[in-house]
mmCIF file of C-alpha atoms in Angstrom:
data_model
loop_
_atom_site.group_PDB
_atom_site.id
_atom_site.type_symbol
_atom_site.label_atom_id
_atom_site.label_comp_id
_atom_site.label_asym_id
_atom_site.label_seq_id
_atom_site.Cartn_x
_atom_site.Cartn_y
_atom_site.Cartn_z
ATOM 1 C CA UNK A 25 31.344 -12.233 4.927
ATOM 2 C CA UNK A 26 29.612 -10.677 7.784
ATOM 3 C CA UNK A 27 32.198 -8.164 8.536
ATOM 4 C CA UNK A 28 32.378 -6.624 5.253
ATOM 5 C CA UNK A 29 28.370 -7.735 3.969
ATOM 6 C CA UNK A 30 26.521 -7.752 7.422
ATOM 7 C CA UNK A 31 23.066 -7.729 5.435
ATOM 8 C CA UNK A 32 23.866 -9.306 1.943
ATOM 9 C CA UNK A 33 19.774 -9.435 1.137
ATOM 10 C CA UNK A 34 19.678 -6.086 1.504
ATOM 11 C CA UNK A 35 22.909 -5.147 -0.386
ATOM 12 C CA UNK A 36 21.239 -7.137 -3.452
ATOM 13 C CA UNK A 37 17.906 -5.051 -2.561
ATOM 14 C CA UNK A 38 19.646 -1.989 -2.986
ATOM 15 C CA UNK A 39 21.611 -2.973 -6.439
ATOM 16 C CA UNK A 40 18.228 -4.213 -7.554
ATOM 17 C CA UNK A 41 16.595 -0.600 -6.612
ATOM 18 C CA UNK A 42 19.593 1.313 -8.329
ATOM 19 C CA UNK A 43 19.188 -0.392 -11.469
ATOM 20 C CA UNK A 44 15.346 0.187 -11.496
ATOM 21 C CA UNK A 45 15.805 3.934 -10.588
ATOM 22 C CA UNK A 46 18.592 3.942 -13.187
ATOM 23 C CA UNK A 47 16.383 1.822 -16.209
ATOM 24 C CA UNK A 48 19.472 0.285 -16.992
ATOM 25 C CA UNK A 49 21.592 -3.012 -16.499
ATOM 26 C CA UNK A 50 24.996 -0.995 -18.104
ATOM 27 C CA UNK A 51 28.457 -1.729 -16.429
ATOM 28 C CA UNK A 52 28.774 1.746 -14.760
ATOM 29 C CA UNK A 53 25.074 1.872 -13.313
ATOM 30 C CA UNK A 54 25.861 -1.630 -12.164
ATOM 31 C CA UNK A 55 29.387 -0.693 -10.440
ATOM 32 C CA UNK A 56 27.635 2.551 -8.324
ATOM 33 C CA UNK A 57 24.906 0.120 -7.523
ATOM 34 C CA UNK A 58 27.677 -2.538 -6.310
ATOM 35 C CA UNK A 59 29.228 0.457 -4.228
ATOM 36 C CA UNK A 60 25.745 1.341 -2.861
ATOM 37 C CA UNK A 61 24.760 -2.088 -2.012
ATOM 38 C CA UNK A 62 28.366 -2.380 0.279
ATOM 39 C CA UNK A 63 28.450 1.157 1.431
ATOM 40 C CA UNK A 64 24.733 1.289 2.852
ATOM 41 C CA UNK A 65 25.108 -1.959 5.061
ATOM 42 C CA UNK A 66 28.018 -0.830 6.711
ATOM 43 C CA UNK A 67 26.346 2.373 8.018
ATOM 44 C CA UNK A 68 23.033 0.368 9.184
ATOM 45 C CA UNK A 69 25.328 -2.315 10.840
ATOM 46 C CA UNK A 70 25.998 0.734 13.204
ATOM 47 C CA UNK A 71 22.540 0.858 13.978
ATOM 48 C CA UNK A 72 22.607 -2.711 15.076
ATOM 49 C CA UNK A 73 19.095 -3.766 13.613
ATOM 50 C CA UNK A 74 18.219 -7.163 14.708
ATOM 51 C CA UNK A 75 18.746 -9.798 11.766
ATOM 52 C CA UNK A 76 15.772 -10.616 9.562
ATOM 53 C CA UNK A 77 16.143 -14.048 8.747
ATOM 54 C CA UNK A 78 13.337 -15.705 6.403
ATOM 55 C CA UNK A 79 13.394 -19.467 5.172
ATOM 56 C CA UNK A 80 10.834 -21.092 2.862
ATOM 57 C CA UNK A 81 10.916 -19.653 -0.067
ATOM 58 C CA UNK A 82 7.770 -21.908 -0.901
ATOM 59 C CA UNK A 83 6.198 -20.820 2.030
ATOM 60 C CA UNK A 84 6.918 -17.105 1.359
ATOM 61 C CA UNK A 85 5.191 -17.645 -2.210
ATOM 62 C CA UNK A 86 1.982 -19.155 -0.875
ATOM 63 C CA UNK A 87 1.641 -16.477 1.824
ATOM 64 C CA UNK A 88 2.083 -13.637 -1.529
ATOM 65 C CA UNK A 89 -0.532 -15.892 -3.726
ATOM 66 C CA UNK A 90 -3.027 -15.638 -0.351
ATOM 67 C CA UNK A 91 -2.560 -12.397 0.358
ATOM 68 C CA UNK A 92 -2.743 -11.224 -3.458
ATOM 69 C CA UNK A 93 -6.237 -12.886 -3.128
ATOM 70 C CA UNK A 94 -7.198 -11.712 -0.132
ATOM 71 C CA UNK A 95 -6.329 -8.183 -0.976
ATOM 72 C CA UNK A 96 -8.800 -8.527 -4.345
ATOM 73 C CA UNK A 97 -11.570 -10.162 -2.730
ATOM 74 C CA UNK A 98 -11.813 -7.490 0.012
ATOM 75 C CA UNK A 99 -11.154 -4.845 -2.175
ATOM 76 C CA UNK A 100 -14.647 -6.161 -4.016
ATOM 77 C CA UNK A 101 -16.026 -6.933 -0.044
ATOM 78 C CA UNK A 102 -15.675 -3.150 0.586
ATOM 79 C CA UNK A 103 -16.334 -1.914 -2.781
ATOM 80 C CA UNK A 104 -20.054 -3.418 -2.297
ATOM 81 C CA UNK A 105 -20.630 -2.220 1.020
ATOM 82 C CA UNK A 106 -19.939 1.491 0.585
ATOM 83 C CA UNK A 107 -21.970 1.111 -3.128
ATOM 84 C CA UNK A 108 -24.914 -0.655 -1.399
ATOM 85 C CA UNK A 109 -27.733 2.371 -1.963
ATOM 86 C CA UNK A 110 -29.520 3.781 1.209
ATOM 87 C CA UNK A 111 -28.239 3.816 4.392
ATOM 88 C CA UNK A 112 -25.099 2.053 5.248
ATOM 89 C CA UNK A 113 -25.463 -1.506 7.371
ATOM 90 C CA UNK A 114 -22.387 -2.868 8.858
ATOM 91 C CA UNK A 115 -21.107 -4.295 11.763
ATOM 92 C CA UNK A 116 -18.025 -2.803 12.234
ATOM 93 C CA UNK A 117 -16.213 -3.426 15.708
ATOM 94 C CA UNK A 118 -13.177 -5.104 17.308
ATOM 95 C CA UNK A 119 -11.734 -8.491 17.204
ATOM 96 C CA UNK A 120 -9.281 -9.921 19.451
ATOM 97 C CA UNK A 121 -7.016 -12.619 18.376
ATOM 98 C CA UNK A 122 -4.864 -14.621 20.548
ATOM 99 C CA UNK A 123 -1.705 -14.794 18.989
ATOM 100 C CA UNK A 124 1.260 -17.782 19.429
ATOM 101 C CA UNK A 125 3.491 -15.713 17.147
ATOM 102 C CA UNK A 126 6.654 -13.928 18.857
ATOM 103 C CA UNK A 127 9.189 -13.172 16.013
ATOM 104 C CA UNK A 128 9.334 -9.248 16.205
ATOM 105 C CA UNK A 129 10.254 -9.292 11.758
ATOM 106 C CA UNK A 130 7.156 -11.659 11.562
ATOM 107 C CA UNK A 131 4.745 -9.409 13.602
ATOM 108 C CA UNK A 132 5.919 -6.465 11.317
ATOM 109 C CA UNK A 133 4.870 -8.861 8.321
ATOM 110 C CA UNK A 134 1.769 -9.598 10.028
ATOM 111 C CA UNK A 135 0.734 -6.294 10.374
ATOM 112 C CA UNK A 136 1.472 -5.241 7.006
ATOM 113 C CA UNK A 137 -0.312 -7.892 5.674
ATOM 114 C CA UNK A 138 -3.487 -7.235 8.135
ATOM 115 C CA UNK A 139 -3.737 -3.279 7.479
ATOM 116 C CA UNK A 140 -2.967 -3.585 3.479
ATOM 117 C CA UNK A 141 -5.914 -5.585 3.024
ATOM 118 C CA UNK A 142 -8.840 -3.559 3.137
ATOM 119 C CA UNK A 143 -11.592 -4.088 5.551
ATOM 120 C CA UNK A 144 -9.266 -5.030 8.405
ATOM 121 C CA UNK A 145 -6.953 -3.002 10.124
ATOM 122 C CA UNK A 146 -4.054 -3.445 13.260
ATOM 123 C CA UNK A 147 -5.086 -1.541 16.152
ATOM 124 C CA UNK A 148 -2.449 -2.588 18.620
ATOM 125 C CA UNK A 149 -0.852 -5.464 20.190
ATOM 126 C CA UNK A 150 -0.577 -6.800 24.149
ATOM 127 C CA UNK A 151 2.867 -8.529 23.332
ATOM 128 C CA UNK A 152 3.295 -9.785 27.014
ATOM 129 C CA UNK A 153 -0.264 -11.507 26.502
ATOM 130 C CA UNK A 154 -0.133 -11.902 22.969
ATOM 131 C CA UNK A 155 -3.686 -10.551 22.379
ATOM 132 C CA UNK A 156 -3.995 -8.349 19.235
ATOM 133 C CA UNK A 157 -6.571 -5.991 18.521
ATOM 134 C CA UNK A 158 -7.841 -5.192 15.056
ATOM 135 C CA UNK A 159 -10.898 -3.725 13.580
ATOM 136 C CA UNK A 160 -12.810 -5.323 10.846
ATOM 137 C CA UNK A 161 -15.578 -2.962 9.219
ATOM 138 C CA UNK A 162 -17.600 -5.718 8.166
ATOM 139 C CA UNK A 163 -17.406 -8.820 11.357
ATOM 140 C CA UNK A 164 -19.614 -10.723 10.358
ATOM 141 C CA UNK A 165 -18.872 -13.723 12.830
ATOM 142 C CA UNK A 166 -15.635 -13.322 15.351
ATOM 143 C CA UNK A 167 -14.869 -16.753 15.361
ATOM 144 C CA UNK A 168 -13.824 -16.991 11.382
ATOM 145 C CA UNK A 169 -12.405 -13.637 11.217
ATOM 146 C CA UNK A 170 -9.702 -15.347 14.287
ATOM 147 C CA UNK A 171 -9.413 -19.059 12.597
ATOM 148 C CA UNK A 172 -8.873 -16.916 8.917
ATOM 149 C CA UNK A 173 -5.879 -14.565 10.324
ATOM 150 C CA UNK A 174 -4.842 -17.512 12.508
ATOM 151 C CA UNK A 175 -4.851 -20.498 10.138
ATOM 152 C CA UNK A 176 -4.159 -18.619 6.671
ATOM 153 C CA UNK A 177 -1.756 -16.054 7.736
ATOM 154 C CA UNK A 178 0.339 -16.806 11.398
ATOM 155 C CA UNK A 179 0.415 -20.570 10.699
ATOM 156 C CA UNK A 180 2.976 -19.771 7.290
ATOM 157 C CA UNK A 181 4.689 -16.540 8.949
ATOM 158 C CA UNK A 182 5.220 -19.014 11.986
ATOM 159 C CA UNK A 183 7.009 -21.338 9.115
ATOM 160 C CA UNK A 184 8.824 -18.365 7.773
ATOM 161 C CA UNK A 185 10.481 -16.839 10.522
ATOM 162 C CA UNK A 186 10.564 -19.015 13.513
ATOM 163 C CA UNK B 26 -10.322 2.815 -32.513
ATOM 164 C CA UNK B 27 -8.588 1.540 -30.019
ATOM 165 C CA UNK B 28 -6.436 3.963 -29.891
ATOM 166 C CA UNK B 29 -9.192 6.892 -29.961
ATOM 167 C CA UNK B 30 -10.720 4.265 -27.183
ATOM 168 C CA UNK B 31 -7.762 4.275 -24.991
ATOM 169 C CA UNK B 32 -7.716 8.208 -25.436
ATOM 170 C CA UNK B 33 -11.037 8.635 -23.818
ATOM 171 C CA UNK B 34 -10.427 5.970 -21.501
ATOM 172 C CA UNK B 35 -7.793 8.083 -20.097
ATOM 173 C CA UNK B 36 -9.468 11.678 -20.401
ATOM 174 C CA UNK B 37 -12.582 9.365 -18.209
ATOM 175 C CA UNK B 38 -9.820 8.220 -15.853
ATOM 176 C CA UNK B 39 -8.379 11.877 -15.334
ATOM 177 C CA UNK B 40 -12.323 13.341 -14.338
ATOM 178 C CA UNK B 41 -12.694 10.141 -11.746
ATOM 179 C CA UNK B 42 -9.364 10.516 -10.274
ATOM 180 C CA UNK B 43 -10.645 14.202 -10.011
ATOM 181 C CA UNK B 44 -13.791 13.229 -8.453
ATOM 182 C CA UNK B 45 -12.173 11.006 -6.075
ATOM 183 C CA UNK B 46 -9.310 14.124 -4.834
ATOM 184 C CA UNK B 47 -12.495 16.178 -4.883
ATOM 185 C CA UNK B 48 -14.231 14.078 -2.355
ATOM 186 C CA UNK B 49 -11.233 12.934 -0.400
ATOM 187 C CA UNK B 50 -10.364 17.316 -0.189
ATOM 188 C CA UNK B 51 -14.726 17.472 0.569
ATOM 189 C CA UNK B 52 -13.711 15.411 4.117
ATOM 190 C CA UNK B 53 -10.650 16.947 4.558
ATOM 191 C CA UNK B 54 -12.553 20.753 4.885
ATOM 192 C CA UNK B 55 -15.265 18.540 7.115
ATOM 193 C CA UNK B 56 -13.389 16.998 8.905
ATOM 194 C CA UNK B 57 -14.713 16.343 11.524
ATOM 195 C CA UNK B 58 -11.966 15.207 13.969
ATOM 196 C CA UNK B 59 -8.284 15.855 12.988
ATOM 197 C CA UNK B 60 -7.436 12.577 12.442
ATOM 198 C CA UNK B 61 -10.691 12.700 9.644
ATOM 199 C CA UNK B 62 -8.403 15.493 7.750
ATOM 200 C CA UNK B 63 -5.133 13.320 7.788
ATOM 201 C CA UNK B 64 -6.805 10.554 6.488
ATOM 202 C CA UNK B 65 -7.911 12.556 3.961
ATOM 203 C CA UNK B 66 -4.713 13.835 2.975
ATOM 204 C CA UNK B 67 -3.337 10.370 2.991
ATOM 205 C CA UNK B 68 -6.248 9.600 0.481
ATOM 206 C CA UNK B 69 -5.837 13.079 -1.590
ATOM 207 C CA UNK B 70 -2.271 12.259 -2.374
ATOM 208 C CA UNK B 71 -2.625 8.849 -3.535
ATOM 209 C CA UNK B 72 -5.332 10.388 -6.145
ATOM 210 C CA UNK B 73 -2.639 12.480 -6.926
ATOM 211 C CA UNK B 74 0.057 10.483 -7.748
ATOM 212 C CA UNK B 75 -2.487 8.312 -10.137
ATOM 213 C CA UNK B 76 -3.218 11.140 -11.572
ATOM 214 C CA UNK B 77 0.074 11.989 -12.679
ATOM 215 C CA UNK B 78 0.429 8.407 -13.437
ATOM 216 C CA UNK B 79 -2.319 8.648 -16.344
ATOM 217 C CA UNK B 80 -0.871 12.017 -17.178
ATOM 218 C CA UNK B 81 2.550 10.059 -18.269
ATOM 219 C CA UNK B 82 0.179 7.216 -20.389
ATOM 220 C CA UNK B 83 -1.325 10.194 -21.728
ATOM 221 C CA UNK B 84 2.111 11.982 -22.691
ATOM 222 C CA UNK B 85 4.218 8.588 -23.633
ATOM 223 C CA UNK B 86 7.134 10.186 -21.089
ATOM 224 C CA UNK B 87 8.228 8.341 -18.247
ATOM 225 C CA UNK B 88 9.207 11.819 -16.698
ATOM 226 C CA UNK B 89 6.312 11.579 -14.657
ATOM 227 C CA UNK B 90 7.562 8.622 -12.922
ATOM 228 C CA UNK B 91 9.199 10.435 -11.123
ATOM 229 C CA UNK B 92 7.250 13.108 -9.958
ATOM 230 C CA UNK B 93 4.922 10.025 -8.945
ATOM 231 C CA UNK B 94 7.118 8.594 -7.061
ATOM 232 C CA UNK B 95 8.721 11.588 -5.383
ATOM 233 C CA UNK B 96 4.361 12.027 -4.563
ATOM 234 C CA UNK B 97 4.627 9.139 -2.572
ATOM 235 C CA UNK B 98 7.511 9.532 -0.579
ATOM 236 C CA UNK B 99 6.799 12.666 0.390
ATOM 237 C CA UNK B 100 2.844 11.997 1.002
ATOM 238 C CA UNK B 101 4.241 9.472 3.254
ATOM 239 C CA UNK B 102 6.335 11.352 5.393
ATOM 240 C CA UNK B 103 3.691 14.134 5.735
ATOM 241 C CA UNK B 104 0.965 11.565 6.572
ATOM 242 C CA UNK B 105 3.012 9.719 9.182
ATOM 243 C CA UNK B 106 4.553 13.356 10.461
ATOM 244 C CA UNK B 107 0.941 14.240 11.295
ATOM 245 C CA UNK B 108 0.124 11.093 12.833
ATOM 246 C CA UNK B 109 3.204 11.254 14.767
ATOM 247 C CA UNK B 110 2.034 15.219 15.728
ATOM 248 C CA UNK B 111 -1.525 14.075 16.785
ATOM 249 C CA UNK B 112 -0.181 11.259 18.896
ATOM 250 C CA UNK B 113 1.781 13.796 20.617
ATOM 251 C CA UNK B 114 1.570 16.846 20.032
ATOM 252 C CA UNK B 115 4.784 17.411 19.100
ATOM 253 C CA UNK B 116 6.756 16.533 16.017
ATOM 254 C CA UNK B 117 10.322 15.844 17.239
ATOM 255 C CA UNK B 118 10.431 14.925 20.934
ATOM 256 C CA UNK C 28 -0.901 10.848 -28.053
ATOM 257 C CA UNK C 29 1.488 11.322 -31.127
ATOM 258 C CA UNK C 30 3.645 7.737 -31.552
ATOM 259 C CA UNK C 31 0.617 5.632 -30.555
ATOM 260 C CA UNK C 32 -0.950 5.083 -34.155
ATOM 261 C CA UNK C 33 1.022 1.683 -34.791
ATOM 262 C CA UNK C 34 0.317 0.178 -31.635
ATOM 263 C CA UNK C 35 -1.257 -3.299 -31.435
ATOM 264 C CA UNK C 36 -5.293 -3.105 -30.415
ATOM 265 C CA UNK C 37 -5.286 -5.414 -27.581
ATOM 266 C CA UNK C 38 -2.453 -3.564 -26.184
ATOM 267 C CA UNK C 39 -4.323 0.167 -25.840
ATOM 268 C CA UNK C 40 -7.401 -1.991 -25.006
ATOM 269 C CA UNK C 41 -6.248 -3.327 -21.962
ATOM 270 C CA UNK C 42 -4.536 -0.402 -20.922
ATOM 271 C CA UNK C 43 -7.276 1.220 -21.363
ATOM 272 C CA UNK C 44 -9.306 -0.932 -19.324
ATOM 273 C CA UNK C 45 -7.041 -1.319 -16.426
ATOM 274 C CA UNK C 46 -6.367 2.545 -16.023
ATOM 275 C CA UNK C 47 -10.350 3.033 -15.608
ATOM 276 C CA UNK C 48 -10.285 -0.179 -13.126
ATOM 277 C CA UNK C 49 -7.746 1.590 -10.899
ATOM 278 C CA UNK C 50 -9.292 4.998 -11.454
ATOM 279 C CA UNK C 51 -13.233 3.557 -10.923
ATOM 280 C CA UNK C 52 -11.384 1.687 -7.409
ATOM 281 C CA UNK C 53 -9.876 4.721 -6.048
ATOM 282 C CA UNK C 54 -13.115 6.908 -5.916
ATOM 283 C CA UNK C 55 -14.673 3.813 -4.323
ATOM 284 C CA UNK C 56 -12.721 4.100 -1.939
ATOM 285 C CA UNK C 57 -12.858 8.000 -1.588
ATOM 286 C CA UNK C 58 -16.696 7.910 -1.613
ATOM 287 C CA UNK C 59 -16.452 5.578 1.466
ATOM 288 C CA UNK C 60 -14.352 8.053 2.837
ATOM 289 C CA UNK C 61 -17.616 10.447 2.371
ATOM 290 C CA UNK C 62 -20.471 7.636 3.154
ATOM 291 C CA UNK C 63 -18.984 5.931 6.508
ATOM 292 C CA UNK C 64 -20.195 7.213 9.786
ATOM 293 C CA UNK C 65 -17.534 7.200 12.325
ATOM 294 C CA UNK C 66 -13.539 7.462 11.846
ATOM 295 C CA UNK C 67 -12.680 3.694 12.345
ATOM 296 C CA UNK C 68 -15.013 2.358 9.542
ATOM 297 C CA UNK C 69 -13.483 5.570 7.456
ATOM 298 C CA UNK C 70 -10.207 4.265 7.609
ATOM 299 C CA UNK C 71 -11.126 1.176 5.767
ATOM 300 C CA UNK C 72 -11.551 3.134 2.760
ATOM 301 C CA UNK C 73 -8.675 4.965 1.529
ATOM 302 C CA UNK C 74 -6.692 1.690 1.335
ATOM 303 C CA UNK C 75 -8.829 0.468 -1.470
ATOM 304 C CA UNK C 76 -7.144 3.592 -3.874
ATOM 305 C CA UNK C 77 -3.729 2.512 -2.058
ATOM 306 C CA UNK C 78 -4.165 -1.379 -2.975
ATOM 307 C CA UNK C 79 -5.770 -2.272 -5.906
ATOM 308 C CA UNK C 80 -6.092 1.307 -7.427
ATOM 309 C CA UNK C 81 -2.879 1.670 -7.652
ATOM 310 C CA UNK C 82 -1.491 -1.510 -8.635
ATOM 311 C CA UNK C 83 -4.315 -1.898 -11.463
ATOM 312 C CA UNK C 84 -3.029 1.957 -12.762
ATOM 313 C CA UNK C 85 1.061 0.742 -12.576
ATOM 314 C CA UNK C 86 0.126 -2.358 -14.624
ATOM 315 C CA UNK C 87 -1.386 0.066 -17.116
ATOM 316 C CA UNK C 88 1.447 2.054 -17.443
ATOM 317 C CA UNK C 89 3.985 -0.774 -17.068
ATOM 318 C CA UNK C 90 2.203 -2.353 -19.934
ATOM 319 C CA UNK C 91 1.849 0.809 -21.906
ATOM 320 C CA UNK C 92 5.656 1.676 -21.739
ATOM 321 C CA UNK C 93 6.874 -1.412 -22.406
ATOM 322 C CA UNK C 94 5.014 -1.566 -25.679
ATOM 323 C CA UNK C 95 5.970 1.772 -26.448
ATOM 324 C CA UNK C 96 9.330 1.897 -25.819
ATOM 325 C CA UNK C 97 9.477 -2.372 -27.262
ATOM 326 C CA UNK C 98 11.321 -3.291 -23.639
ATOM 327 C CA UNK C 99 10.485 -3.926 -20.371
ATOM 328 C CA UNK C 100 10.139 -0.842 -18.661
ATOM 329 C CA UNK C 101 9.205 -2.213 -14.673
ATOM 330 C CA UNK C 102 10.807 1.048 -12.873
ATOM 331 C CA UNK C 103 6.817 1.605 -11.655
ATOM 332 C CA UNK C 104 7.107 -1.885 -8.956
ATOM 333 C CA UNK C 105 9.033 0.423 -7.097
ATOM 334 C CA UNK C 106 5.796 3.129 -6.494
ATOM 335 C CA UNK C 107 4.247 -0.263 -6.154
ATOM 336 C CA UNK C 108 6.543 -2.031 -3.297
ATOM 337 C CA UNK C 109 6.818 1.561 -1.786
ATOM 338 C CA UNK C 110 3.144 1.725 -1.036
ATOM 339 C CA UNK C 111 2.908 -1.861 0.228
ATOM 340 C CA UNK C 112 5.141 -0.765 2.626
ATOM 341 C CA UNK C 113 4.500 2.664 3.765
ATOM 342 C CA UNK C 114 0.658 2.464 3.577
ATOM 343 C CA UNK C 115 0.168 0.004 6.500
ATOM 344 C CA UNK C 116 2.882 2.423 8.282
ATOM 345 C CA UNK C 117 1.164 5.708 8.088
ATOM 346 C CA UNK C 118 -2.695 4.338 8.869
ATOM 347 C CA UNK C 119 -1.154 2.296 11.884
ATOM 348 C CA UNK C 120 0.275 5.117 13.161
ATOM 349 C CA UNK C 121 -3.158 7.089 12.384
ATOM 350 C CA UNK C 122 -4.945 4.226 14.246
ATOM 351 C CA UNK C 123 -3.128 4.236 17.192
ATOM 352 C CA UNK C 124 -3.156 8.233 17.225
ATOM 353 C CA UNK C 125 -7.280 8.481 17.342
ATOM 354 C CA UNK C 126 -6.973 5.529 19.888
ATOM 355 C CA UNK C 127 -4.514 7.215 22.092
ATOM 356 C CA UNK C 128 -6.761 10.936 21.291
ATOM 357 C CA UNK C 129 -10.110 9.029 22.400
ATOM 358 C CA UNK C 130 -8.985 7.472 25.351
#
């Protein structure tokens, strides 16, 4: 099994994709997509990627639902600041969060999460110290920008991948 | 109606996806740092590919599917190529 | 617009109303990319186009093509899971380029 299907998730990812590229569930599309999804993993296990291993599926599902909503309401957050008529007034400037998270896969989650939602955005990361910088266009107060990232989004990637 | 609705709907669509390339190509020309004009590239393309998007709803083919998506791979390697060459200076070290 | 005389109303309705959501969102975001005074506030902007822009303009058309074609036609969550996942990528790496430029 992990000789021959070092990555299984992403040997189903790749049928999945094939069959979506393809627009079609027939026998042939999905035999080349079975090929892909066993020929593909091989080459990357040459590349020796460290494992991404996720558990929780419940947990994975809230963290979507919050970060669905997050992504809306600052979408509407920034939509009314850069309508607002006359001259712009923000606070825009750097936060620094303290971070307990170590998990290189859930960092990378973290940070896709952070700079997809609008309004924030990963600057960089002391990963000796933990201490991550990111800029929020709108801070309003430091303290609940750090509880919000900490409580809402490290607590469940903490769950996820540690 | 609603079909002569969803018709302008789209031709609407079409001008403001216009409007938005136009202003994303207005900073681009400005600039007024480099990393101004990437960003604005990264911005121009992603009008672009919704653009061909409503061209497809417009045309009932899913060719431009395609084209969209081929919009966004390559939009992303230019973007992060340019990032990479402002970083550095160089491309491939 | 030839075969689209027989489809339902709330179908071309809400297609309708979702392609001029995503459209409306996307020049949002590029007239912050105008209004907003320095580059890190600028960067905020485009992602509003890359987020919600796009995903309200790939519902439309999933929607649209499904109806037309009478099955599901979902090929457009892959522009949709490709810019989830390049879009942080690219204005990272933009980030940390004017950081590392204005040091």
């Amino acid at each position: 099994m992990t000789r021959w299907l070092p990555y299984p998730r992403l040997s189903v990812a790749l049928l999945a994709l094939w069959l979506l590229l393809n627009q079609s569930v027939g026998a042939s599309h999905i035999a080349l997509g079975v090929v892909l999804g066993f020929l593909a993993p091989l080459v990357m296990a040459n590349l020796e990627v460290p494992r991404a291993g996720w558990r929780r599926p419940g947990a994975v599902v809230r963290l979507a639902g919050w970060v669905f909503a997050d992504i809306v309401r600052s979408n509407i957050a920034v939509a009314k600041i850069i309508l607002r008529p006359g001259p712009l007034c923000h606070t825009s400037g750097f936060v620094t969060i303290p971070l307990e998270l170590r998990s290189p896969n859930g960092l990378a989650a973290l940070a896709c999460i952070i700079t997809a939602t609008p309004g924030t955005i990963w600057v960089r990361l002391d990963s000796a110290e933990g201490l991550l910088v990111i800029h929020v266009l709108d801070v309003i107060d430091e303290n609940t920008w750090i509880q919000t990232i900490k409580n809402r989004y490290e607590r469940l990637l903490m769950e996820i991948f540690e | 109606m609603s079909v002569s609705i969803l018709g302008w709907s789209i031709t609407i669509s079409q001008v403001v996806l216009a409007l938005a390339m136009a202003c994303a190509a207005f900073r681009m020309l400005r600039g007024p740092r480099a990393q101004d004009r990437v960003l604005a590239l990264d911005a121009l393309y992603v009008g672009g590919m919704l653009l061909v998007l409503t061209f497809g709803i417009r045309t009932g083919s899913t060719l431009y599917f395609d084209a969209a998506l081929l919009i966004a791979l390559l939009g992303f390697a230019g973007t992060a190529a340019f990032a990479k060459f402002l970083m550095r200076g160089e491309v491939i070290e | 617009m030839m075969q689209t005389a027989a489809m339902p109303d709330w179908v071309a309705l809400l297609t309708a109303a979702l392609l001029l959501l995503g459209a409306s969102i996307t020049l949002i975001g590029s007239v912050g990319l105008l209004r907003l005074r320095n580059f890190y506030s600028r960067v905020h902007a485009p992602t509003l186009g890359s987020t919600l822009g796009t995903g309200a303009t790939l519902a439309a058309s999933i929607l649209w093509f499904s109806v037309l074609q009478t099955r599901p036609v979902i090929h457009e969550v892959l522009i949709a899971v490709f810019m989830t996942v390049t879009t942080p990528v690219t204005l990272m790496l933009l980030v940390r380029a004017a950081f590392f430029r204005d040091r």
